[in-house]
Short mmCIF file of C-alpha atoms in Angstrom, two decimals:
data_model
loop_
_atom_site.label_atom_id
_atom_site.label_comp_id
_atom_site.label_asym_id
_atom_site.label_seq_id
_atom_site.Cartn_x
_atom_site.Cartn_y
_atom_site.Cartn_z
CA MET G 1 18.40 -6.66 41.94
CA PRO G 2 15.27 -8.88 42.09
CA GLU G 3 14.98 -11.31 39.21
CA ASP G 4 11.62 -9.89 38.13
CA GLN G 5 12.92 -6.31 38.05
CA PRO G 6 13.02 -5.02 34.45
CA VAL G 7 16.45 -4.20 33.12
CA SER G 8 16.87 -0.48 32.57
CA LEU G 9 18.76 0.32 29.37
CA PRO G 10 20.65 3.58 28.91
CA ARG G 11 18.37 6.14 27.29
CA GLN G 12 19.24 6.85 23.67
CA PRO G 13 18.31 10.06 21.88
CA ILE G 14 15.57 9.95 19.23
CA ARG G 15 17.12 10.21 15.79
CA VAL G 16 16.11 9.80 12.17
CA LEU G 17 17.22 6.47 10.74
CA PRO G 18 19.66 6.48 7.83
CA VAL G 19 17.95 6.18 4.46
CA ALA G 20 19.52 2.78 3.74
CA VAL G 21 18.26 1.35 7.05
CA SER G 22 14.70 2.68 6.68
CA ALA G 23 14.62 1.37 3.10
CA ARG G 24 15.56 -2.14 4.26
CA ILE G 25 12.88 -2.01 6.99
CA ALA G 26 10.26 -1.04 4.41
CA ALA G 27 11.54 -3.73 2.05
CA GLY G 28 10.97 -6.36 4.74
CA GLU G 29 7.22 -5.68 4.52
CA VAL G 30 6.88 -5.36 0.75
CA VAL G 31 9.46 -7.93 -0.43
CA GLU G 32 8.75 -11.05 1.61
CA ARG G 33 10.11 -13.56 -0.90
CA PRO G 34 10.93 -13.79 -4.65
CA ALA G 35 7.26 -14.22 -5.59
CA ALA G 36 6.55 -10.79 -4.05
CA VAL G 37 9.17 -9.24 -6.34
CA VAL G 38 7.52 -10.88 -9.35
CA LYS G 39 4.12 -9.58 -8.26
CA GLU G 40 5.27 -5.98 -7.88
CA LEU G 41 7.16 -5.91 -11.18
CA VAL G 42 4.42 -7.58 -13.23
CA GLU G 43 1.78 -5.28 -11.77
CA ASN G 44 3.97 -2.33 -12.77
CA ALA G 45 3.94 -3.74 -16.30
CA PHE G 46 0.14 -3.98 -16.22
CA ASP G 47 -0.09 -0.36 -15.09
CA ALA G 48 2.12 0.60 -18.05
CA GLY G 49 -0.44 -0.94 -20.44
CA ALA G 50 1.71 -3.94 -21.41
CA ARG G 51 0.12 -6.53 -23.69
CA GLN G 52 3.03 -8.96 -23.25
CA VAL G 53 5.02 -9.69 -20.09
CA ARG G 54 7.88 -12.16 -19.85
CA VAL G 55 9.35 -13.32 -16.54
CA ASP G 56 12.64 -15.22 -16.26
CA VAL G 57 13.89 -16.65 -12.95
CA ARG G 58 16.98 -18.56 -11.92
CA GLY G 59 17.91 -20.15 -8.64
CA GLY G 60 14.35 -19.93 -7.35
CA GLY G 61 14.37 -16.18 -8.00
CA LEU G 62 17.17 -15.54 -5.51
CA ASP G 63 19.86 -15.49 -8.19
CA LEU G 64 17.88 -13.65 -10.86
CA ILE G 65 14.43 -12.29 -11.66
CA ARG G 66 13.95 -10.51 -14.97
CA VAL G 67 10.61 -8.96 -16.00
CA GLY G 68 10.29 -7.46 -19.47
CA ASP G 69 7.23 -5.78 -20.99
CA ASP G 70 6.06 -3.81 -24.03
CA GLY G 71 4.35 -1.09 -22.00
CA SER G 72 4.68 2.68 -22.18
CA GLY G 73 8.17 2.80 -20.65
CA ILE G 74 9.85 5.40 -18.43
CA ARG G 75 11.51 8.57 -19.72
CA ALA G 76 15.26 8.71 -19.14
CA ALA G 77 15.00 11.89 -17.08
CA GLU G 78 12.60 10.15 -14.66
CA LEU G 79 14.33 6.78 -14.38
CA TRP G 80 16.35 7.67 -11.28
CA LEU G 81 13.15 8.83 -9.57
CA ALA G 82 11.64 5.36 -10.02
CA CYS G 83 14.04 4.04 -7.37
CA GLN G 84 13.24 6.79 -4.85
CA ARG G 85 10.76 6.06 -2.07
CA HIS G 86 7.26 7.48 -2.51
CA ALA G 87 7.99 8.68 -6.05
CA THR G 88 5.17 7.61 -8.38
CA SER G 89 3.35 8.66 -11.54
CA LYS G 90 0.15 6.90 -10.41
CA LEU G 91 -1.05 9.21 -7.66
CA SER G 92 -1.19 12.96 -7.52
CA GLY G 93 -2.29 15.16 -4.65
CA SER G 94 -4.17 13.59 -1.76
CA ASN G 95 -6.98 11.84 -3.63
CA LEU G 96 -6.18 8.32 -2.47
CA GLU G 97 -9.83 7.33 -2.91
CA GLN G 98 -9.60 7.60 -6.72
CA VAL G 99 -6.66 5.25 -7.35
CA ARG G 100 -7.25 3.23 -10.53
CA THR G 101 -3.83 1.59 -10.83
CA LEU G 102 -2.39 -1.51 -9.14
CA GLY G 103 0.55 0.39 -7.69
CA PHE G 104 0.31 3.80 -6.06
CA ARG G 105 2.68 4.05 -3.09
CA GLY G 106 5.99 4.36 -4.92
CA GLU G 107 7.55 1.70 -2.67
CA ALA G 108 8.08 -1.37 -4.88
CA LEU G 109 11.23 -0.48 -6.84
CA PRO G 110 13.06 1.25 -3.96
CA SER G 111 12.20 -1.66 -1.65
CA ILE G 112 13.55 -4.17 -4.17
CA ALA G 113 16.64 -2.02 -4.75
CA ALA G 114 17.31 -1.97 -0.99
CA VAL G 115 17.76 -5.76 -0.84
CA SER G 116 19.31 -6.61 -4.21
CA GLU G 117 21.18 -5.37 -7.23
CA ILE G 118 18.63 -3.89 -9.63
CA SER G 119 18.98 -2.82 -13.25
CA ILE G 120 16.24 -0.98 -15.16
CA VAL G 121 16.35 -0.53 -18.92
CA SER G 122 13.45 1.47 -20.34
CA ALA G 123 12.38 3.33 -23.46
CA SER G 124 9.32 5.53 -23.81
CA ASP G 125 9.34 5.90 -27.62
CA ASP G 126 10.01 3.87 -30.76
CA ARG G 127 13.53 5.11 -31.56
CA GLY G 128 15.06 1.84 -30.33
CA VAL G 129 17.24 3.55 -27.72
CA GLY G 130 16.42 3.69 -24.03
CA TRP G 131 18.27 4.28 -20.77
CA ARG G 132 19.85 1.92 -18.23
CA LEU G 133 20.10 2.53 -14.50
CA THR G 134 21.83 -0.03 -12.25
CA GLN G 135 22.01 0.26 -8.46
CA ARG G 136 23.38 -1.81 -5.60
CA ASP G 137 23.12 -0.84 -1.93
CA GLY G 138 21.95 2.61 -3.00
CA GLN G 139 25.03 3.17 -5.16
CA VAL G 140 24.65 3.86 -8.89
CA LEU G 141 26.70 1.38 -10.93
CA ALA G 142 25.48 2.37 -14.40
CA ASP G 143 23.56 5.34 -15.79
CA GLU G 144 23.82 5.20 -19.56
CA PRO G 145 22.02 4.79 -22.89
CA ALA G 146 21.01 1.23 -23.85
CA PRO G 147 19.27 -0.36 -26.84
CA ARG G 148 15.62 -1.10 -26.10
CA PRO G 149 12.31 -0.98 -27.99
CA ARG G 150 9.45 0.75 -26.21
CA GLY G 151 8.87 -0.88 -22.81
CA THR G 152 10.78 -1.75 -19.66
CA THR G 153 13.01 -4.57 -18.44
CA VAL G 154 13.81 -4.83 -14.73
CA THR G 155 16.52 -7.29 -13.70
CA VAL G 156 16.95 -8.20 -10.03
CA ARG G 157 20.08 -10.10 -8.99
CA HIS G 158 21.26 -11.53 -5.65
CA LEU G 159 18.00 -10.97 -3.80
CA PHE G 160 18.44 -10.53 -0.01
CA GLN G 161 22.24 -10.41 -0.44
CA ASN G 162 22.43 -7.90 2.44
CA MET G 163 19.80 -9.64 4.61
CA PRO G 164 21.41 -12.95 5.67
CA ALA G 165 18.65 -13.72 8.19
CA ARG G 166 15.96 -13.43 5.51
CA LEU G 167 18.05 -15.36 3.02
CA SER G 168 18.55 -18.20 5.50
CA VAL G 169 14.80 -18.83 5.89
CA MET G 170 14.05 -18.95 2.18
CA GLY G 171 12.77 -22.31 0.94
CA ARG G 172 14.46 -24.62 -1.50
CA ALA G 173 14.67 -23.34 -5.08
CA GLN G 174 11.82 -25.67 -6.04
CA THR G 175 9.62 -24.23 -3.29
CA GLU G 176 10.27 -20.64 -4.36
CA VAL G 177 9.60 -21.56 -7.99
CA GLY G 178 6.28 -23.04 -6.88
CA GLN G 179 5.36 -19.80 -5.14
CA ILE G 180 6.34 -17.80 -8.23
CA GLY G 181 4.25 -20.10 -10.42
CA GLN G 182 1.26 -19.65 -8.14
CA MET G 183 1.69 -15.87 -8.29
CA MET G 184 2.01 -15.92 -12.08
CA ARG G 185 -1.27 -17.79 -12.43
CA ARG G 186 -3.02 -15.28 -10.18
CA LEU G 187 -1.63 -12.38 -12.19
CA ALA G 188 -2.62 -14.03 -15.48
CA ILE G 189 -6.20 -14.55 -14.29
CA ALA G 190 -6.34 -10.92 -13.15
CA ALA G 191 -5.21 -9.71 -16.59
CA PRO G 192 -6.54 -12.16 -19.21
CA ARG G 193 -5.89 -9.70 -22.06
CA THR G 194 -2.14 -9.73 -21.39
CA ARG G 195 0.04 -12.53 -22.72
CA ILE G 196 2.23 -13.82 -19.90
CA MET G 197 5.28 -16.09 -20.14
CA LEU G 198 7.44 -17.65 -17.42
CA THR G 199 10.79 -19.39 -17.82
CA VAL G 200 12.59 -21.19 -15.00
CA ASP G 201 16.33 -21.72 -15.45
CA ASP G 202 15.92 -21.09 -19.20
CA ARG G 203 13.06 -23.58 -19.52
CA ALA G 204 9.66 -22.26 -20.68
CA VAL G 205 7.12 -23.60 -18.17
CA PHE G 206 4.03 -21.37 -18.29
CA GLU G 207 2.32 -19.22 -20.88
CA THR G 208 -1.06 -17.68 -21.55
CA THR G 209 -2.30 -16.45 -24.90
CA GLY G 210 -3.74 -13.13 -23.73
CA SER G 211 -7.03 -14.01 -25.39
CA GLY G 212 -9.03 -11.81 -23.03
CA ASP G 213 -11.34 -14.70 -22.16
CA LEU G 214 -11.42 -15.45 -18.43
CA ALA G 215 -12.40 -19.13 -18.79
CA THR G 216 -9.65 -19.74 -21.34
CA THR G 217 -7.08 -18.13 -19.03
CA LEU G 218 -8.29 -20.29 -16.13
CA VAL G 219 -7.75 -23.44 -18.21
CA GLU G 220 -4.33 -22.22 -19.36
CA SER G 221 -3.41 -21.53 -15.74
CA TYR G 222 -4.68 -24.69 -14.04
CA GLY G 223 -4.63 -27.32 -16.77
CA ALA G 224 -6.83 -28.89 -19.41
CA SER G 225 -8.78 -30.91 -16.83
CA LEU G 226 -10.96 -27.80 -16.40
CA GLN G 227 -11.66 -27.47 -20.09
CA ASN G 228 -15.30 -28.63 -20.02
CA GLN G 229 -15.98 -28.12 -16.33
CA LEU G 230 -16.59 -24.36 -16.14
CA PHE G 231 -19.86 -22.48 -15.64
CA PRO G 232 -20.26 -18.77 -16.45
CA LEU G 233 -21.21 -16.38 -13.66
CA GLY G 234 -23.21 -13.22 -14.35
CA PRO G 235 -22.78 -10.47 -15.12
CA VAL G 236 -24.84 -9.05 -12.27
CA GLU G 237 -24.96 -5.46 -11.05
CA ILE G 238 -25.59 -4.69 -7.39
CA ALA G 239 -24.63 -1.87 -4.99
CA GLU G 240 -22.66 0.00 -7.70
CA ALA G 241 -20.67 -3.18 -8.38
CA ARG G 242 -20.57 -5.34 -11.51
CA ILE G 243 -19.85 -9.03 -10.85
CA ARG G 244 -18.96 -11.71 -13.38
CA GLY G 245 -16.73 -14.76 -13.57
CA VAL G 246 -16.48 -18.51 -14.06
CA VAL G 247 -16.71 -21.39 -11.60
CA ALA G 248 -16.00 -25.11 -11.84
CA GLY G 249 -18.74 -27.58 -10.99
CA ALA G 250 -19.08 -29.08 -7.54
CA GLU G 251 -17.31 -32.27 -8.65
CA VAL G 252 -14.09 -30.32 -9.32
CA THR G 253 -12.51 -29.39 -5.99
CA ARG G 254 -9.10 -28.73 -4.46
CA PRO G 255 -7.68 -29.48 -0.99
CA GLY G 256 -6.69 -25.81 -0.48
CA ARG G 257 -8.06 -22.35 -1.24
CA GLY G 258 -5.33 -21.54 -3.75
CA GLN G 259 -7.63 -21.64 -6.79
CA ILE G 260 -10.20 -19.22 -5.37
CA ASN G 261 -9.45 -16.10 -7.41
CA LEU G 262 -11.08 -12.80 -6.47
CA ILE G 263 -10.24 -9.90 -8.76
CA VAL G 264 -11.33 -6.43 -7.64
CA ASN G 265 -10.72 -3.62 -10.15
CA GLY G 266 -8.03 -5.71 -11.84
CA ARG G 267 -6.27 -6.62 -8.59
CA TRP G 268 -5.99 -10.21 -7.24
CA VAL G 269 -7.00 -9.91 -3.58
CA GLN G 270 -8.05 -11.96 -0.54
CA PRO G 271 -10.86 -10.10 1.28
CA ARG G 272 -11.68 -12.50 4.12
CA GLY G 273 -15.35 -11.59 4.47
CA LEU G 274 -16.02 -12.05 0.78
CA LEU G 275 -14.14 -15.37 0.76
CA HIS G 276 -16.30 -16.72 3.60
CA LEU G 277 -19.53 -15.62 1.90
CA LEU G 278 -18.46 -17.21 -1.38
CA GLU G 279 -17.46 -20.50 0.21
CA ALA G 280 -20.73 -20.63 2.11
CA ALA G 281 -22.48 -21.08 -1.23
CA TYR G 282 -20.41 -24.21 -1.89
CA ARG G 283 -20.59 -25.74 1.55
CA PRO G 284 -23.73 -27.86 0.98
CA VAL G 285 -22.30 -29.50 -2.15
CA LEU G 286 -18.57 -29.85 -1.42
CA PRO G 287 -16.92 -32.71 0.51
CA ARG G 288 -15.49 -31.73 3.87
CA GLY G 289 -12.11 -30.05 3.52
CA ARG G 290 -12.47 -29.39 -0.21
CA HIS G 291 -12.53 -25.97 -1.86
CA PRO G 292 -13.80 -24.62 -5.17
CA VAL G 293 -12.11 -23.49 -8.36
CA VAL G 294 -13.48 -20.04 -9.20
CA ALA G 295 -12.54 -16.71 -10.74
CA LEU G 296 -14.76 -13.84 -9.68
CA VAL G 297 -14.24 -10.40 -11.26
CA ILE G 298 -15.67 -7.45 -9.33
CA GLU G 299 -15.66 -3.90 -10.69
CA VAL G 300 -16.56 -1.09 -8.31
CA PRO G 301 -16.00 2.70 -8.28
CA PRO G 302 -12.56 3.44 -6.78
CA ASP G 303 -14.08 5.30 -3.84
CA GLN G 304 -16.04 2.18 -2.85
CA VAL G 305 -12.92 0.15 -1.99
CA ASP G 306 -10.04 0.76 0.41
CA ILE G 307 -6.86 -0.70 -1.10
CA ASN G 308 -4.44 0.85 1.40
CA VAL G 309 -4.88 -1.88 4.03
CA HIS G 310 -2.11 -4.45 3.51
CA PRO G 311 1.62 -3.86 2.72
CA ALA G 312 1.34 -6.26 -0.23
CA LYS G 313 -2.13 -4.92 -1.14
CA LEU G 314 -3.67 -8.40 -0.81
CA GLU G 315 -6.32 -7.43 1.75
CA ILE G 316 -8.88 -4.75 0.87
CA ARG G 317 -12.10 -3.32 2.31
CA LEU G 318 -15.25 -3.16 0.19
CA MET G 319 -18.01 -0.82 1.31
CA ALA G 320 -20.70 -3.21 0.01
CA GLU G 321 -18.86 -6.44 0.83
CA ARG G 322 -21.87 -8.31 2.25
CA ALA G 323 -24.18 -7.37 -0.64
CA ILE G 324 -21.51 -8.35 -3.17
CA GLY G 325 -20.73 -11.62 -1.37
CA GLU G 326 -24.37 -12.63 -1.12
CA ALA G 327 -24.93 -11.82 -4.80
CA ALA G 328 -21.88 -13.90 -5.73
CA GLY G 329 -23.24 -16.82 -3.72
CA GLU G 330 -26.55 -16.65 -5.58
CA MET G 331 -24.68 -16.58 -8.89
CA VAL G 332 -22.73 -19.69 -7.91
CA ARG G 333 -25.87 -21.61 -6.93
CA ALA G 334 -27.58 -20.66 -10.18
CA ALA G 335 -24.53 -21.62 -12.26
CA LEU G 336 -24.34 -25.11 -10.76
CA GLY G 337 -27.73 -25.87 -12.31
CA ARG G 338 -26.50 -25.21 -15.84
CA ARG G 339 -24.29 -27.12 -18.25
CA PRO G 340 -20.54 -26.44 -18.08
CA ARG G 341 -19.19 -23.96 -20.58
CA SER G 342 -17.84 -25.61 -23.75
CA LEU G 343 -14.28 -24.54 -24.54
CA GLN G 344 -12.22 -25.15 -27.63
CA ALA G 345 -9.11 -27.27 -27.11
CA GLY G 346 -5.67 -26.15 -28.14
CA PHE G 347 -4.96 -22.88 -26.34
CA LEU G 348 -1.29 -23.76 -26.60
CA SER G 349 -0.25 -26.45 -29.02
CA GLY G 350 2.42 -29.08 -29.44
CA ALA G 351 5.44 -29.15 -27.16
CA ALA G 352 4.49 -25.90 -25.40
CA ALA G 353 1.21 -27.35 -24.18
CA LEU G 354 2.84 -30.62 -23.08
CA ALA G 355 5.60 -28.78 -21.21
CA GLN G 356 3.10 -26.54 -19.44
CA GLU G 357 0.88 -29.45 -18.36
CA ALA G 358 3.93 -31.35 -17.08
CA TRP G 359 5.14 -28.34 -15.10
CA LEU G 360 1.70 -27.78 -13.57
CA ALA G 361 1.72 -31.39 -12.38
CA GLU G 362 5.31 -31.28 -11.19
CA SER G 363 4.83 -28.08 -9.20
CA ALA G 364 1.92 -29.63 -7.31
CA THR G 365 4.37 -30.83 -4.66
CA SER G 366 5.23 -27.23 -3.80
CA TYR G 367 1.74 -25.90 -3.06
CA ASP G 368 -1.77 -27.21 -2.88
CA ASP G 369 -3.48 -25.42 -5.76
CA ALA G 370 -1.73 -26.95 -8.74
CA GLY G 371 -3.37 -28.96 -11.48
CA PRO G 372 -3.92 -32.70 -11.21
CA ILE G 373 -0.98 -34.97 -10.52
CA VAL G 374 -0.01 -36.92 -13.63
CA THR G 375 1.11 -40.49 -12.96
CA PRO G 376 3.51 -41.85 -15.61
CA GLY G 377 2.12 -44.89 -17.39
CA LEU G 378 -1.54 -43.92 -17.20
CA PRO G 379 -3.31 -43.04 -20.46
CA PRO G 380 -5.01 -39.62 -20.85
CA LEU G 381 -8.23 -39.70 -18.81
CA GLN G 382 -11.29 -37.45 -18.81
CA LEU G 383 -13.14 -36.85 -15.54
CA ILE G 384 -16.80 -37.91 -15.81
CA GLY G 385 -17.95 -37.46 -12.22
CA GLN G 386 -18.05 -38.74 -8.67
CA ILE G 387 -20.14 -41.58 -7.20
CA GLN G 388 -21.34 -41.17 -3.60
CA GLN G 389 -18.18 -39.23 -2.77
CA ARG G 390 -16.31 -42.58 -2.76
CA LEU G 391 -15.45 -43.40 -6.37
CA ILE G 392 -14.11 -41.25 -9.20
CA LEU G 393 -15.43 -42.13 -12.66
CA LEU G 394 -12.96 -41.53 -15.53
CA GLU G 395 -13.10 -42.24 -19.24
CA GLY G 396 -10.14 -43.26 -21.40
CA ALA G 397 -9.49 -44.76 -24.81
CA ALA G 398 -9.92 -48.28 -23.41
CA GLY G 399 -13.20 -47.56 -21.64
CA LEU G 400 -14.33 -46.44 -18.17
CA TYR G 401 -12.16 -46.40 -15.04
CA LEU G 402 -13.31 -46.45 -11.40
CA VAL G 403 -10.84 -45.01 -8.88
CA ASP G 404 -11.20 -45.49 -5.13
CA GLN G 405 -11.05 -41.89 -3.92
CA HIS G 406 -9.69 -42.74 -0.45
CA ARG G 407 -6.88 -44.93 -1.77
CA ALA G 408 -6.02 -42.40 -4.50
CA HIS G 409 -5.73 -39.69 -1.86
CA GLU G 410 -3.41 -41.88 0.22
CA ARG G 411 -1.25 -42.49 -2.85
CA ILE G 412 -1.01 -38.77 -3.56
CA LEU G 413 0.05 -38.09 0.04
CA PHE G 414 2.64 -40.88 -0.19
CA ASP G 415 4.05 -39.51 -3.47
CA ARG G 416 4.28 -36.01 -2.02
CA LEU G 417 6.04 -37.22 1.12
CA GLN G 418 8.43 -39.20 -1.01
CA ALA G 419 9.11 -36.17 -3.21
CA ALA G 420 9.64 -33.96 -0.17
CA HIS G 421 12.46 -36.19 1.04
CA ALA G 422 14.08 -36.60 -2.35
CA PRO G 423 17.23 -34.63 -3.22
CA THR G 424 16.52 -31.08 -4.40
CA SER G 425 16.11 -30.92 -8.17
CA MET G 426 14.94 -28.25 -10.56
CA PRO G 427 12.70 -28.91 -13.57
CA GLU G 428 14.78 -30.03 -16.52
#
């Protein structure tokens, strides 16, 4: 047989895949890594009207992810349905154009259950008694009453236990924790009225107050260095859309796009066209390779946006994307001519605030959108501005400081390279 002749395989009959196999295939699209599990479970809590959500992770989320909320809960008779594919309370009939919830496909819980051991405890009333359902590999391990105030707790253990190839390409625990932290900040900014807490290996590392104020939530998420650097955006109404938000001044930039937050109808998304239009407004005033810190909230009628584009629902299609993007750009340019918004200090106080700031700095080695790196031994410094894109002007208790921007950047790169080659360690 010639070498270029295609190999003919024996023809196999067409058959329907077993449920367990099709569930694992679907899970591969929805559950890419532990942060995706956190996203799906926290968004379920938002849909349930939760005002408080707590997330606990261990072992980078591969050993354990637990998400508890005070939402409306699930009735015991419906709990088993929650783990069935395409079973949902958020969509009825065929009116996909009127979806107002974050979830709608009925795929998250069954996808998670297909690649882990999952336990759901939920109560839909105030009697103090709920119901527990535990599954592993499609088998029910527990189906029984359990004490629980109104709300839901979902516990995921041994993620990807039956997918060794996926498990082998997961990052170090510290890397996965960084991704989870990034996701938690995005979710917090998308739902500023909900108090959100994150613990990593039993250590509280991130918390928002649920104040409802977008600027406050941005500061709680990215650090106190933004406290007096934010400008309000809008509100503006155009093409049936209402646009508002906050943006940091041109002197506050990041090396990556991780702190560009676009929220459409309560959902954190990444519409590429809108991102390009928004960044175009910054291009004349930002150094090359730097990106803005912004939270833009867009509210449109449900039939004006297509959310069924991406398996993880990160990409969407807006009918009036260009008009909205151009309006957002004008808002940004106008905001840069005003004074930054004045914020009150002390969103979190005492040890909680110190722990959160330290974790934000520590997690900067895992992804590029974290808060500023804190160097031990330096006093607290307040950013004043930038001189000719070469020097950074800071103010401290002892007076003014001038920092060579190029040398500081080299030092940051050196510290990150050094940290990357250090032995794996989790936050204490």
